[in-house]
Amino acid sequence: MQLSLDTLKTLGAFTGAPVLKIIKWEMAGAEHEAEVYVRPLSYHTMTVDLLARGNGLDGVAGRIASSIVDKEGKPVFSIADITGEADPERGPLDGNLTMALLAVIGEVNGLGKPAPAAKPKRSPKKKSSGTS
């Protein structure tokens, strides 16, 4: 295969539009539900991950910030919003909400799915020596 934009399009190598998902989480004894758009892992999410690590920022917060977007694909959160540094009075994102967001990011990207079962190896057939 010759690498080109056309072959990559045919293969589905571009992430396309954000995926609408519903998340549920519990906070302060109450159940909450919200619609979120998740950007499939892409060039953008990988660059945010690398830049976050390179700048000593929180990689998990970077993954959430680059993956949770609005309908048009614009980020909903900054890394500082998630870690609480953007507004110390507000503080960091709730832990249960954080876990719900990470779960839906994993779901959209097929992360955490079990690997296909390996075919069992066949034992070599034992050869009979001809004696009993």
Coordinates of C-alpha atoms in Angstrom, one line a residue, residues 30-83:
A30 CA -26.8 12.2 44.4
E31 CA -26.7 10.5 41.0
H32 CA -25.8 12.8 38.1
E33 CA -26.0 12.3 34.3
A34 CA -24.6 14.4 31.5
E35 CA -24.0 14.3 27.8
V36 CA -20.4 14.7 26.8
Y37 CA -18.6 14.7 23.5
V38 CA -15.4 12.6 23.3
R39 CA -12.7 13.3 20.7
P40 CA -11.3 9.9 19.7
L41 CA -7.5 9.7 20.3
S42 CA -5.8 11.6 17.6
Y43 CA -2.8 13.8 16.7
H44 CA -4.3 16.5 18.9
T45 CA -4.7 14.3 22.0
M46 CA -1.2 12.8 21.5
T47 CA 0.4 16.3 21.3
V48 CA -1.4 17.5 24.4
D49 CA -0.3 14.3 26.2
L50 CA 3.3 14.9 25.2
L51 CA 3.3 18.6 25.9
A52 CA 1.8 18.0 29.3
R53 CA 4.4 15.4 30.2
G54 CA 7.2 17.6 28.8
N55 CA 6.1 20.6 30.8
G56 CA 5.6 18.7 34.1
L57 CA 1.8 18.9 33.9
D58 CA -0.6 16.2 34.9
G59 CA -0.9 13.7 32.1
V60 CA -4.3 12.3 33.1
A61 CA -5.7 15.9 33.3
G62 CA -4.2 16.5 29.8
R63 CA -5.9 13.4 28.5
I64 CA -9.3 14.6 29.8
A65 CA -8.7 18.1 28.6
S66 CA -7.9 17.0 25.1
S67 CA -10.6 14.4 24.9
I68 CA -13.7 16.0 26.4
V69 CA -14.9 18.6 23.9
D70 CA -18.0 20.4 22.7
K71 CA -20.0 19.4 19.6
E72 CA -17.6 21.4 17.4
G73 CA -14.5 19.7 19.0
K74 CA -13.4 22.6 21.2
P75 CA -12.1 21.6 24.6
V76 CA -14.5 22.0 27.5
F77 CA -11.7 22.0 30.2
S78 CA -8.1 23.1 30.5
I79 CA -5.7 21.1 32.4
A80 CA -5.8 23.7 35.1
D81 CA -9.6 23.4 35.3
I82 CA -9.2 19.7 36.1
T83 CA -6.4 20.0 38.6

